[in-house]
Coordinates of C-alpha atoms and ligand atoms in Angstrom, one line a residue:
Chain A
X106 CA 98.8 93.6 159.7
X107 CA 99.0 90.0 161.2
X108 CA 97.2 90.7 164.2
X109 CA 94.5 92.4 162.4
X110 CA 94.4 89.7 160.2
X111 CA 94.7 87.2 163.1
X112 CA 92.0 88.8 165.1
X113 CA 89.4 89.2 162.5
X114 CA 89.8 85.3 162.1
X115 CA 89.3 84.7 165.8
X116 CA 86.4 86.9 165.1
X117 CA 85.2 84.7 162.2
X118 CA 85.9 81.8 164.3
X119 CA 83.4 82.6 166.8
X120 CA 80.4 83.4 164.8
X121 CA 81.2 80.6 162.2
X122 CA 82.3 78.1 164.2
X123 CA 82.1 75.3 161.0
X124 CA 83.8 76.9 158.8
X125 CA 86.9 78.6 160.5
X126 CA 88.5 76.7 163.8
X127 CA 90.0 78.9 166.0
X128 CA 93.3 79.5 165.7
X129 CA 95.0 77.6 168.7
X130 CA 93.1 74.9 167.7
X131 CA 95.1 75.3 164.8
X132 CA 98.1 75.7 166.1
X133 CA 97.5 73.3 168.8
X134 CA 97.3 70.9 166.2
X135 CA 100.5 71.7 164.2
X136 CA 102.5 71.4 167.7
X137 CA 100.5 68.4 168.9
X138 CA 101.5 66.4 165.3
X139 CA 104.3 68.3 164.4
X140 CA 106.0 65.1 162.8
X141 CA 102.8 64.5 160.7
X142 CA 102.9 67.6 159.2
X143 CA 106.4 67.8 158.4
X144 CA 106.1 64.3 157.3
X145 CA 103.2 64.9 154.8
X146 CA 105.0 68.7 153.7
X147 CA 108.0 66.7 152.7
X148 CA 105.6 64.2 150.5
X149 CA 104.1 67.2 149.1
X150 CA 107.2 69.0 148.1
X151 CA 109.0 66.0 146.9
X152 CA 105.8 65.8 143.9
X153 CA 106.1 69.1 143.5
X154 CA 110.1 69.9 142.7
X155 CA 110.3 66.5 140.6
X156 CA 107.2 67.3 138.9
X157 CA 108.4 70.9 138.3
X158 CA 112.0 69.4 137.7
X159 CA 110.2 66.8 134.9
X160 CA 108.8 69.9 133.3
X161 CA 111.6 72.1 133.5
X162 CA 113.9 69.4 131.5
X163 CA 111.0 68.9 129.0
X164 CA 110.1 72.5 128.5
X165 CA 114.0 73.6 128.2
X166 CA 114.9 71.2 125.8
X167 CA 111.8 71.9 123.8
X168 CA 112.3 75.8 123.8
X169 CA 115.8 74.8 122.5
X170 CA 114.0 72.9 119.9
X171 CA 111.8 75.6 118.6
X172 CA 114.2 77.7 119.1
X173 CA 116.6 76.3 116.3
X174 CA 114.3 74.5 114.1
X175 CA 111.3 76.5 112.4
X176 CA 109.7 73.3 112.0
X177 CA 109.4 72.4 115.5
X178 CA 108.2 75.3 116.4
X179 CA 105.0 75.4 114.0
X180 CA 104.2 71.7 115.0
X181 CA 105.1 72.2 118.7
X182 CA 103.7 76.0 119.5
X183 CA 99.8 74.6 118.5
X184 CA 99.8 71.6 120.8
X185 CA 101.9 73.8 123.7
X186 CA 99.0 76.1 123.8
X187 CA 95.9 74.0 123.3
X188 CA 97.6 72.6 127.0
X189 CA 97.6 75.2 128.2
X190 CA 94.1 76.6 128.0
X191 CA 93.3 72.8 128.9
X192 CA 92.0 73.2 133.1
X193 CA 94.8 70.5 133.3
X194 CA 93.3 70.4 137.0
X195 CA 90.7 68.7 135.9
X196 CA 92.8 66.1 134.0
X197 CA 93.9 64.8 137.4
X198 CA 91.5 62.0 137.9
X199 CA 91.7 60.3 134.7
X200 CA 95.1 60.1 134.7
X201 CA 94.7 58.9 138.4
X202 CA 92.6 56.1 136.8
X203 CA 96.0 55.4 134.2
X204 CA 97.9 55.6 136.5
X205 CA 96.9 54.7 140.1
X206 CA 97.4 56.2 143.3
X207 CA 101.2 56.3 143.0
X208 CA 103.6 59.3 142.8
X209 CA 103.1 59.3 138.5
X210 CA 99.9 61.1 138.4
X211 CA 101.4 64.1 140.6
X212 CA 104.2 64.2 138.8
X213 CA 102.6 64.2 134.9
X214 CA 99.9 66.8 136.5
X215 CA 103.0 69.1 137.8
X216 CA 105.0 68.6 135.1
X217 CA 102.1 69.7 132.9
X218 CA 101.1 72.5 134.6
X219 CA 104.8 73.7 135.0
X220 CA 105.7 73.3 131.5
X221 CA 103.7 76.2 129.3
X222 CA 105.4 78.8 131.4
X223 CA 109.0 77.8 130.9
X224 CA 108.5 76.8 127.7
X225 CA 107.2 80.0 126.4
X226 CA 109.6 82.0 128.6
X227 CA 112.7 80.2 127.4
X228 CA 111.3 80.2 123.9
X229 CA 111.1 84.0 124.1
X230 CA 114.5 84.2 125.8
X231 CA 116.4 82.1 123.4
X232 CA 115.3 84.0 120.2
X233 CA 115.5 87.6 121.9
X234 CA 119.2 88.0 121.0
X235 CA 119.6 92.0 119.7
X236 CA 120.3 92.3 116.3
X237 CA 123.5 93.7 116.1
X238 CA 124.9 91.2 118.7
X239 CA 124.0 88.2 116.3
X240 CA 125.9 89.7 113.5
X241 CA 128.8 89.7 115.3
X242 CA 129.2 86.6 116.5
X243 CA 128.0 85.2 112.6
X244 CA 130.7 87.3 111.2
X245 CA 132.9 84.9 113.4
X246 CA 131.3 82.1 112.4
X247 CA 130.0 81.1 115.3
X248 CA 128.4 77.6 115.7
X249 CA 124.4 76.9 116.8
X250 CA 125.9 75.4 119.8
X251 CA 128.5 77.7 120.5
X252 CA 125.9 81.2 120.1
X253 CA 123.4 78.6 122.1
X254 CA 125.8 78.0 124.8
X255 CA 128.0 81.4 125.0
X256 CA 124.6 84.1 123.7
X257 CA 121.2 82.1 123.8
X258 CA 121.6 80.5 127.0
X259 CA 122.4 83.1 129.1
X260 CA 120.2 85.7 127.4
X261 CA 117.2 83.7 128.2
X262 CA 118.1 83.3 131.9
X263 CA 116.1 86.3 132.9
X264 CA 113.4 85.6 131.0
X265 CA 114.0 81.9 132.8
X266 CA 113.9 82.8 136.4
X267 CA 110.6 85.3 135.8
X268 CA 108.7 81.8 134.8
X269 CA 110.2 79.9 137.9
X270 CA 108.6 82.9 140.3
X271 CA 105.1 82.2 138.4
X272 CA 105.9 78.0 138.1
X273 CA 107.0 77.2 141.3
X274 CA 103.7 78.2 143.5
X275 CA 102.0 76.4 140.7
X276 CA 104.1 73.1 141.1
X277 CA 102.5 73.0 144.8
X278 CA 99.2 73.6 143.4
X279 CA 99.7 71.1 141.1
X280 CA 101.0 68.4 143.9
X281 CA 98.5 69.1 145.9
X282 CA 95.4 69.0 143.3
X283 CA 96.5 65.7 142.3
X284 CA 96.5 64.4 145.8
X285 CA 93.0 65.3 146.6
X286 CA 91.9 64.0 143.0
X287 CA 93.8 60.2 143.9
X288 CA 91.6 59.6 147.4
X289 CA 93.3 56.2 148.8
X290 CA 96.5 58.5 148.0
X291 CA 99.2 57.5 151.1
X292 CA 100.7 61.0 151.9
X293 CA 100.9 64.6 151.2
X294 CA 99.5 67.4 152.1
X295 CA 96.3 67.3 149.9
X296 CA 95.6 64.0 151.1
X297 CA 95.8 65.0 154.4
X298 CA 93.6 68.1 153.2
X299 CA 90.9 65.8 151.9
X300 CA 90.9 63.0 154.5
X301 CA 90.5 65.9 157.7
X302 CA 87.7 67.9 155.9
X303 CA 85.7 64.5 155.4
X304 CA 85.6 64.0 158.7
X305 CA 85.3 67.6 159.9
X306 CA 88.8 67.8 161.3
X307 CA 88.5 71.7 160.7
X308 CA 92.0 72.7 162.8
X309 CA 93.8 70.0 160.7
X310 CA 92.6 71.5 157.2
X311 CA 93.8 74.5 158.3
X312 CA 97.1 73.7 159.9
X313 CA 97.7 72.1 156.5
X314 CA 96.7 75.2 154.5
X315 CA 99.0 76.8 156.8
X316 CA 101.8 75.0 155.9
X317 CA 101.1 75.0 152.2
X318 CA 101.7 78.6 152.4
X319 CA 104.9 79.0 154.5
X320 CA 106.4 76.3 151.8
X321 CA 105.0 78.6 148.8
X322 CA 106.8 81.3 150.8
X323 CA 110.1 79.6 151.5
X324 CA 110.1 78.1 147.4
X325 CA 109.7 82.4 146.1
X326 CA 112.4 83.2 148.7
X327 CA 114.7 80.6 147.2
X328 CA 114.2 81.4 143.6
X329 CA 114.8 84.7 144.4
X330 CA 118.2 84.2 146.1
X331 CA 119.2 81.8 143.2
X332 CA 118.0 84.5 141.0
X333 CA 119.7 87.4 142.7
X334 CA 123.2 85.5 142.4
X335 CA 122.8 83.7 138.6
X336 CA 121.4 87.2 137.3
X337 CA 123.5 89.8 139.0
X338 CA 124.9 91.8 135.8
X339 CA 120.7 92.1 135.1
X340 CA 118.4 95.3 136.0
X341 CA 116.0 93.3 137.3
X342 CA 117.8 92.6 140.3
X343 CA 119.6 95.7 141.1
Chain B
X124 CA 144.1 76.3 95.5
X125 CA 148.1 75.3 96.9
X126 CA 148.3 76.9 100.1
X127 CA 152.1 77.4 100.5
X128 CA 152.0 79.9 97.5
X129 CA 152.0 83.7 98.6
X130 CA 149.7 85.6 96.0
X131 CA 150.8 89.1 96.2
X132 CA 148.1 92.0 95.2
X133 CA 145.2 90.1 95.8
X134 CA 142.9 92.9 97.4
X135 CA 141.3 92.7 100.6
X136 CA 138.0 93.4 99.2
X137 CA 136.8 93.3 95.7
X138 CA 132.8 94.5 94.7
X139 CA 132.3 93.7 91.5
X140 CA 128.8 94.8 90.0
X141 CA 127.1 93.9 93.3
X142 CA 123.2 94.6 93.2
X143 CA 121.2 94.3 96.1
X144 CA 117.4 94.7 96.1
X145 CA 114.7 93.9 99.1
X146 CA 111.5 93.4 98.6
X147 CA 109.6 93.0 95.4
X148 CA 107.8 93.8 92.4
X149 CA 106.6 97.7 92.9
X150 CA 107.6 97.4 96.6
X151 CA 111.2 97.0 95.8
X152 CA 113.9 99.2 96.6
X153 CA 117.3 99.1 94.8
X154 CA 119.7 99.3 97.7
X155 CA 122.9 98.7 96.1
X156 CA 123.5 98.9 91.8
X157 CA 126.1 97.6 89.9
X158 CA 128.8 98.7 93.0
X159 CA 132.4 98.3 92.3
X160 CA 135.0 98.7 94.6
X161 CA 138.4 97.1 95.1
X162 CA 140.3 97.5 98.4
X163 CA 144.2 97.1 98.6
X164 CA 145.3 95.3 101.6
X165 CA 146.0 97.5 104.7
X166 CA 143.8 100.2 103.9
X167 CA 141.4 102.7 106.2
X168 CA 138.3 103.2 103.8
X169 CA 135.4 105.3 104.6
X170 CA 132.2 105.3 103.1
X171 CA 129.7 108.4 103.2
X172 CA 126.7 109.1 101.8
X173 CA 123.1 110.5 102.5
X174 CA 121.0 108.2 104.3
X175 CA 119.7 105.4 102.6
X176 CA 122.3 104.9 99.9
X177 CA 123.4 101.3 100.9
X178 CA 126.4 101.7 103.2
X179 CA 125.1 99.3 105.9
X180 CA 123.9 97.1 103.1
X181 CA 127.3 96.5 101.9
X182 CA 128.9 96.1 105.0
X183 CA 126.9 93.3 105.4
X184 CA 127.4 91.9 102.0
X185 CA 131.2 92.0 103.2
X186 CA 130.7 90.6 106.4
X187 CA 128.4 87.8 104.7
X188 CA 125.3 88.9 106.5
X189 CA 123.9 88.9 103.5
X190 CA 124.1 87.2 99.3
X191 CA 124.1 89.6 96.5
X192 CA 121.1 89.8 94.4
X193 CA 123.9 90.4 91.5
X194 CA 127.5 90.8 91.5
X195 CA 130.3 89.1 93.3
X196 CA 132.1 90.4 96.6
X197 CA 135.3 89.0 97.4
X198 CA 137.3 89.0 100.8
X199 CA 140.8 88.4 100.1
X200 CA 140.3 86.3 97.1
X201 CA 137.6 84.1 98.6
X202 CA 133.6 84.0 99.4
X203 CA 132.9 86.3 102.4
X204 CA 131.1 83.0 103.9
X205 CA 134.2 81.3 103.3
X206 CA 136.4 84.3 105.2
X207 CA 134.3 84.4 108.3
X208 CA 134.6 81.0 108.5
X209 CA 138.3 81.8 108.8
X210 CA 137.8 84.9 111.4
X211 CA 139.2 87.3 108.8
X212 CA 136.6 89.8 109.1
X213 CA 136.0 91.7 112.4
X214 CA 132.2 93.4 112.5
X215 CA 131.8 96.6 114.6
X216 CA 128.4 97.4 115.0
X217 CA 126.6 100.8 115.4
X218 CA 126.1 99.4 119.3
X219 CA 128.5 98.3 121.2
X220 CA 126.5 95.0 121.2
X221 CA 128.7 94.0 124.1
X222 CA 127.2 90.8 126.2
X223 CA 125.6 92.4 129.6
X224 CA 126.9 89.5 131.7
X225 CA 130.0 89.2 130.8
X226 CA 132.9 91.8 132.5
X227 CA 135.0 93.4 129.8
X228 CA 137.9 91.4 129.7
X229 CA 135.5 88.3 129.3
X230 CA 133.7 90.1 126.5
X231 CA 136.8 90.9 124.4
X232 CA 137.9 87.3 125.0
X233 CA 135.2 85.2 124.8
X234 CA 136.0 85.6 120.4
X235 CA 139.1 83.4 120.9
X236 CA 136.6 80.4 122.3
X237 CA 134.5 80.8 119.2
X238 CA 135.1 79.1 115.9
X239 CA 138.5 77.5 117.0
X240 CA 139.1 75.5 113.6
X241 CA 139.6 79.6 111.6
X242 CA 143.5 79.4 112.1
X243 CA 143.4 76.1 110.1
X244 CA 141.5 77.2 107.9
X245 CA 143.0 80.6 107.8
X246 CA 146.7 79.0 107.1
X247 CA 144.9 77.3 103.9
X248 CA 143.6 80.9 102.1
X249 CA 147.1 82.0 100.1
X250 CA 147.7 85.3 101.8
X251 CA 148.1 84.0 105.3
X252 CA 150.4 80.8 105.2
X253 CA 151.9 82.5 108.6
X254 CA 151.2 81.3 112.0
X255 CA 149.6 84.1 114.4
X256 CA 149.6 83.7 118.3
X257 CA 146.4 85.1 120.3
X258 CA 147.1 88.5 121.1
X259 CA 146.8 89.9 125.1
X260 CA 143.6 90.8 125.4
X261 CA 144.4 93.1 129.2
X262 CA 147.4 94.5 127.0
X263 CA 144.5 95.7 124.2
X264 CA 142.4 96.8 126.8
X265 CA 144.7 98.9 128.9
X266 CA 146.3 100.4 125.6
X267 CA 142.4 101.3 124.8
X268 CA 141.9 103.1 128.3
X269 CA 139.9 100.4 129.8
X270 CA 142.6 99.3 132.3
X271 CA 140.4 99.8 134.8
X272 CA 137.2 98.6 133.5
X273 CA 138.6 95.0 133.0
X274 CA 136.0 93.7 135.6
X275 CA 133.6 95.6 135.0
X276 CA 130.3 94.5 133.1
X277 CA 129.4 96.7 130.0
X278 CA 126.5 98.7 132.1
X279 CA 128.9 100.2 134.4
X280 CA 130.5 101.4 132.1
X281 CA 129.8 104.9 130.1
X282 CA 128.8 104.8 126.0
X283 CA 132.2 105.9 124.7
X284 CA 134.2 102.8 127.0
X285 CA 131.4 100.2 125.8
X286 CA 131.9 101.3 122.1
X287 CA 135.9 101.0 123.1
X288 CA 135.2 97.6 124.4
X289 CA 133.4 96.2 121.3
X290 CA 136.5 97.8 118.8
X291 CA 139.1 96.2 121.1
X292 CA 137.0 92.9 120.8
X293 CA 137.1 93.2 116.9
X294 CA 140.5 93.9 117.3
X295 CA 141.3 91.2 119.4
X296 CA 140.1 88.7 116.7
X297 CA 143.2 90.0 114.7
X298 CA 141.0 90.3 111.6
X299 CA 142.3 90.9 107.9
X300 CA 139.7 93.5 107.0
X301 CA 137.6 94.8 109.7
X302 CA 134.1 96.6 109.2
X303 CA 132.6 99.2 111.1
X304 CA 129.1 100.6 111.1
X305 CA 129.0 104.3 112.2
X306 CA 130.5 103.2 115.4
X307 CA 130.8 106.7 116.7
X308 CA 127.9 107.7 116.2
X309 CA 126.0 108.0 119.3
X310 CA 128.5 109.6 121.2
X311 CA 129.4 113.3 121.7
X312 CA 132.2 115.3 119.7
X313 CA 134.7 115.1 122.1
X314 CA 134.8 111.4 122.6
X315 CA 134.5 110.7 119.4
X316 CA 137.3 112.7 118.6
X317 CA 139.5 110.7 121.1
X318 CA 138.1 107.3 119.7
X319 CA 139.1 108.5 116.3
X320 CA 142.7 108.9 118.0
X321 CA 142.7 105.3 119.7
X322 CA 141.2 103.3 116.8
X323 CA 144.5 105.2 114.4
X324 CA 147.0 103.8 116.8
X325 CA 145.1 100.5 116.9
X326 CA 145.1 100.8 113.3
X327 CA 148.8 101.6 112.9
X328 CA 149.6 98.7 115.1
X329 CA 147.9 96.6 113.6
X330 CA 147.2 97.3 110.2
X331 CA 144.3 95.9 109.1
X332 CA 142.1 96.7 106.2
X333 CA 139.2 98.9 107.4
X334 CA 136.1 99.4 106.0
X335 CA 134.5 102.4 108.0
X336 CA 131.0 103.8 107.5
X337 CA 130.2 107.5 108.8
X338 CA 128.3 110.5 108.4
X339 CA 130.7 112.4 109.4
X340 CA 132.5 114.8 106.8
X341 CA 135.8 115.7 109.4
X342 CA 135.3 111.7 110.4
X343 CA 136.0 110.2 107.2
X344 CA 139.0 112.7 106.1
X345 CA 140.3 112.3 109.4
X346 CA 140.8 108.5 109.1
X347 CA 141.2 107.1 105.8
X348 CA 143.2 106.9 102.9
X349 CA 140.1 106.5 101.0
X350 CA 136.3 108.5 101.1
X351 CA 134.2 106.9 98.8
X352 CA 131.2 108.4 98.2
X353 CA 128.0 107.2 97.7
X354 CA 124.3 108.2 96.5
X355 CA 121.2 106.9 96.9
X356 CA 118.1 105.5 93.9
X357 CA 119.5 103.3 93.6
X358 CA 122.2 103.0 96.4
X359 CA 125.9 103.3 94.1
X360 CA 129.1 104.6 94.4
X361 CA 129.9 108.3 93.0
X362 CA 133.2 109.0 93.8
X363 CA 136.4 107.7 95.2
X364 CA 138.9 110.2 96.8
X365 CA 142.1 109.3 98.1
X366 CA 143.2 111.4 100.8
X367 CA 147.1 112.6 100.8
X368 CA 147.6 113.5 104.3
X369 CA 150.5 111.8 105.8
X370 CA 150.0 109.9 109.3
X371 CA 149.9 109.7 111.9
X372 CA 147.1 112.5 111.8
X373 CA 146.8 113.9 115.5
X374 CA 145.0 117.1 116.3
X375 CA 147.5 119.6 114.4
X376 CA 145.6 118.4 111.5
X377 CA 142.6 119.8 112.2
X378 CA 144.3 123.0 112.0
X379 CA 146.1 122.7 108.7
X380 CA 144.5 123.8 105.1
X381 CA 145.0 120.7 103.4
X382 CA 142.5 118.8 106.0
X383 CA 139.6 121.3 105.1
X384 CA 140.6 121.0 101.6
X385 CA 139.8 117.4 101.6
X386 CA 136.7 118.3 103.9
X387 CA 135.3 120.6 101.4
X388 CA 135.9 118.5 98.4
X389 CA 134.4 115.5 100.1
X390 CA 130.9 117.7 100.9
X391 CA 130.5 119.3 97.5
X392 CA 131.0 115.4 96.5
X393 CA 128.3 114.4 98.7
X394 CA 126.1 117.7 97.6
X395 CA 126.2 116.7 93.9
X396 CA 125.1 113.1 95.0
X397 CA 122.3 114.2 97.0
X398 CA 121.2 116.6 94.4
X399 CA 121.7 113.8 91.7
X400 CA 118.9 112.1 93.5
X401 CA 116.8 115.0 93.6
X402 CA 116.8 115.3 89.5
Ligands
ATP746 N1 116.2 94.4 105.6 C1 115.7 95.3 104.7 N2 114.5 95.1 104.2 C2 114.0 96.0 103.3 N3 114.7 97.1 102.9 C3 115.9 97.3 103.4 C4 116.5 96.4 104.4 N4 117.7 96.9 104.7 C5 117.9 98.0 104.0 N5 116.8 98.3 103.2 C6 116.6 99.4 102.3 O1 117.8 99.5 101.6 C7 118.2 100.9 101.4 C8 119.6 101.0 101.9 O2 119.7 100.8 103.3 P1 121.0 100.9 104.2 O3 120.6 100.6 105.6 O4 122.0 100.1 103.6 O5 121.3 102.5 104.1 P2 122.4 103.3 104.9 O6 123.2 104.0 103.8 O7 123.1 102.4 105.8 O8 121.5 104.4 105.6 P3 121.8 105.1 107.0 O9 122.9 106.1 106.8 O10 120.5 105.7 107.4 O11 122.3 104.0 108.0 C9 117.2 101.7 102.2 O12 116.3 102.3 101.3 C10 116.5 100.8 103.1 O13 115.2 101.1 103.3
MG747 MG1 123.3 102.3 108.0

């Protein structure tokens, strides 16, 4: 399947020579600045796992929240989703203008774009408690915290780790948007993105593509061994 | 109330004109009217009744699930509320409702981490000035049959063992009156039958007050001192019948004359309350 794919590139390369390099240019170039890449893909991942981490916090504590408190929920739920048909992407450049070309920007924009899913996942989690199971731990007089922290909690883990498969890709996305929408940015793979296609560097563009997707890769592959261990007693894993 | 004074003959449980409607205007339905129904400490009562009549509904008025539209219900002289906030009522649910990633033993236990204040507050209602020490769980466990299940997590396990589990979890809490919603049900005839026989020893062990719905006829003669029969539109209690078969009641009793005695009167009972709706 990868050669196919790798050969109709090659293909590609030849006939549209400005718009797919070949690929040992490509790879040529990852060797060649090997340290650049790694350098930038570090930058890149660092926005993307606070900004996701920023979200995470806020979305948990807020499905807690509405979880427990009616109220919140009606005055929360409306705002939650009017984000989240916002194209938050193209929020990026104002808040670059708030908030200059520092790391803030990425992380609000990640955060954002992280937070709907877990929030609404959790959310669904938390309050998806059977019945019967309820009533047994009320007959015991259970506290909020204590059905939170021995029932909620760990009900809504599945329904958890099946928003971190969809929100992690999207933190990177996120990261790497804001990078391209801050130009005088210092790092990252977006910058690097934007900098190399305005001057035609073709083979960088890609090499950075490139490495976008192995870290996508390598970010499912951990969620999912995280998620195999933490959710072992659940079907979704056997 | 002075807490050092033991008040004998208090009942367990005490209905007195309890009503319960949902819903209203036209919509409403009568599920429980003017119930009474008082409960000596220390005994196995069944409720039967067609479908509909209000047994669930008063379990859960017991296990203070749910108020009264009408009526008063009283767990050994105080609110239901007031007794789960002591752990004196132990809720066995028509599932097993057993947590999926927790192993048995961790199931059964996890009760003794929840709502640690009950034994104060338990000392202060009159009936139980005596101290009570945590009972061993593995001990419950293996005397239920699950000695080999301990680490096991409820979906490895078959129906019958899960439902097991979740009675030696109620049991486990040591509660005073302990309420249990067609917990059989779902399983097949033979492993119900040898439920029936572990949840007697339990019982004799132990000797809670139990409050046991079924639908079962041979069930509810089986187990209890008292059937008590019900009928629905509006959801009320018909009968009472003690049943005077001495214990413990093993399989030989399914064999002697006096058990289908019982059996018979008990489904002519519940005849006459299902026809009583009809007119
Ligand atoms: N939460 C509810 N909302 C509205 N109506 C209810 C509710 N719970 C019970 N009812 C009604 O109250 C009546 C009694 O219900 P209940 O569940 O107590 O009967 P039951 O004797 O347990 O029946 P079954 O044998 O089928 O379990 C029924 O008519 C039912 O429709
Ligand atoms: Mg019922």
């Amino acid at each position: 399947m990868l050669a196919i794919l790798g050969g109709l590139w090659q293909w590609g390369a030849r006939q549209l020579p400005y718009l797919l390099p070949p690929l040992s240019g490509v790879g040529s170039s990852l060797s060649g600045n090997f340290g650049y890449y790694v350098h930038n893909a570090l930058v890149t991942l660092g926005e993307a796992t606070a900004g996701l981490g920023m979200g995470f916090v806020g979305a948990f504590v807020l499905a807690v929240l509405t979880s427990e408190l009616p109220l919140v929920r009606r005055a929360v739920m409306p705002v939650a989703v009017v984000l989240n048909v916002t194209p938050l992407v193209a929020v990026a450049p104002a808040l670059v203008v708030a908030f200059g070309f520092g790391p803030m920007p990425k992380l609000i924009i990640t955060g954002l774009i992280c937070f709907f899913p877990i929030l609404i996942n959790t959310a669904t989690g938390l309050r998806s408690v059977p019945q019967q199971v309820l009533q047994v731990y009320r007959t015991m007089d259970a506290s909020r915290v204590e059905l939170l922290w021995h029932v909620r909690v760990p009900n809504a883990l599945p329904y958890l780790f099946a928003a971190l498969r969809i929100v992690f890709p999207l933190s990177i996305i996120g990261a790497v948007v804001a990078e391209m929408s801050a130009s005088g940015s210092t790092g990252g793979l977006g910058t690097a993105i934007s900098v190399a296609s305005s001057m035609n560097q073709l083979p960088v563009v890609y090499a950075s593509i490139l490495v976008l997707a192995v870290m996508g890769v390598l970010l499912l592959l951990a969620v999912t061994v995280v998620e195999r261990r933490v959710l072992h007693w659940h079907d979704s894993v056997n | 109330m002075d807490g050092s004074v033991k008040v004998t003959g208090t009942p367990a449980l005490e209905l007195r004109s309890v009503r319960r409607v949902y819903g209203f205007g036209s919509a409403a339905t009568t599920a429980l009217d003017d119930v009474h129904l008082t409960v000596p400490s220390g005994r196995f009562v069944s409720l039967i009744g067609p479908s509909g009549c209000g047994k669930s509904t008063l379990l859960r008025l017991v296990a203070g699930l749910e108020q009264p539209d009408g009526g008063e219900v009283s767990v050994h002289g105080v609110t239901p509320a007031q007794a789960c906030a002591a752990k004196l009522i132990g809720l066995v649910p028509q599932s097993p409702a057993l947590l999926p990633w927790l192993s048995v033993l961790r199931n059964v236990t996890l009760p003794q981490k929840i709502n640690r204040g009950a034994a104060g507050r338990r000392e202060r209602i009159a009936d139980f000035a005596e101290r009570r020490t945590a009972p061993d769980m593995k001990e419950l466990l293996v005397k239920a049959g699950l000695g080999d299940a301990l680490d096991k997590l409820p979906a490895q396990l078959s129906g019958g063992m899960r439902q097991r589990a979740a009675i030696v979890r109620a049991f486990g809490l040591q509660p005073d009156v302990l309420v249990m919603d067609e917990p059989f049900s779902a399983l097949d005839e033979f492993t119900r039958e040898s439920l029936q026989d572990q949840l007697l020893d339990l019982w004799e062990e132990l000797r809670t007050t139990v409050l046991f719905v079924t639908h079962s006829v041979s069930e509810a003669v089986r187990l209890s001192d008292t059937v008590v029969v019900m009928a629905p539109n509006p959801g009320r209690i018909v009968e009472s019948i003690d049943v005077d078969l001495p214990r413990p009641r093993g399989e030989r009793l399914f064999g002697e004359r006096r058990f289908h005695e019982y059996e018979d009167l008990v489904r002519e009972r519940l005849r006459r309350a299902w026809h009583s709706e009809a007119a």
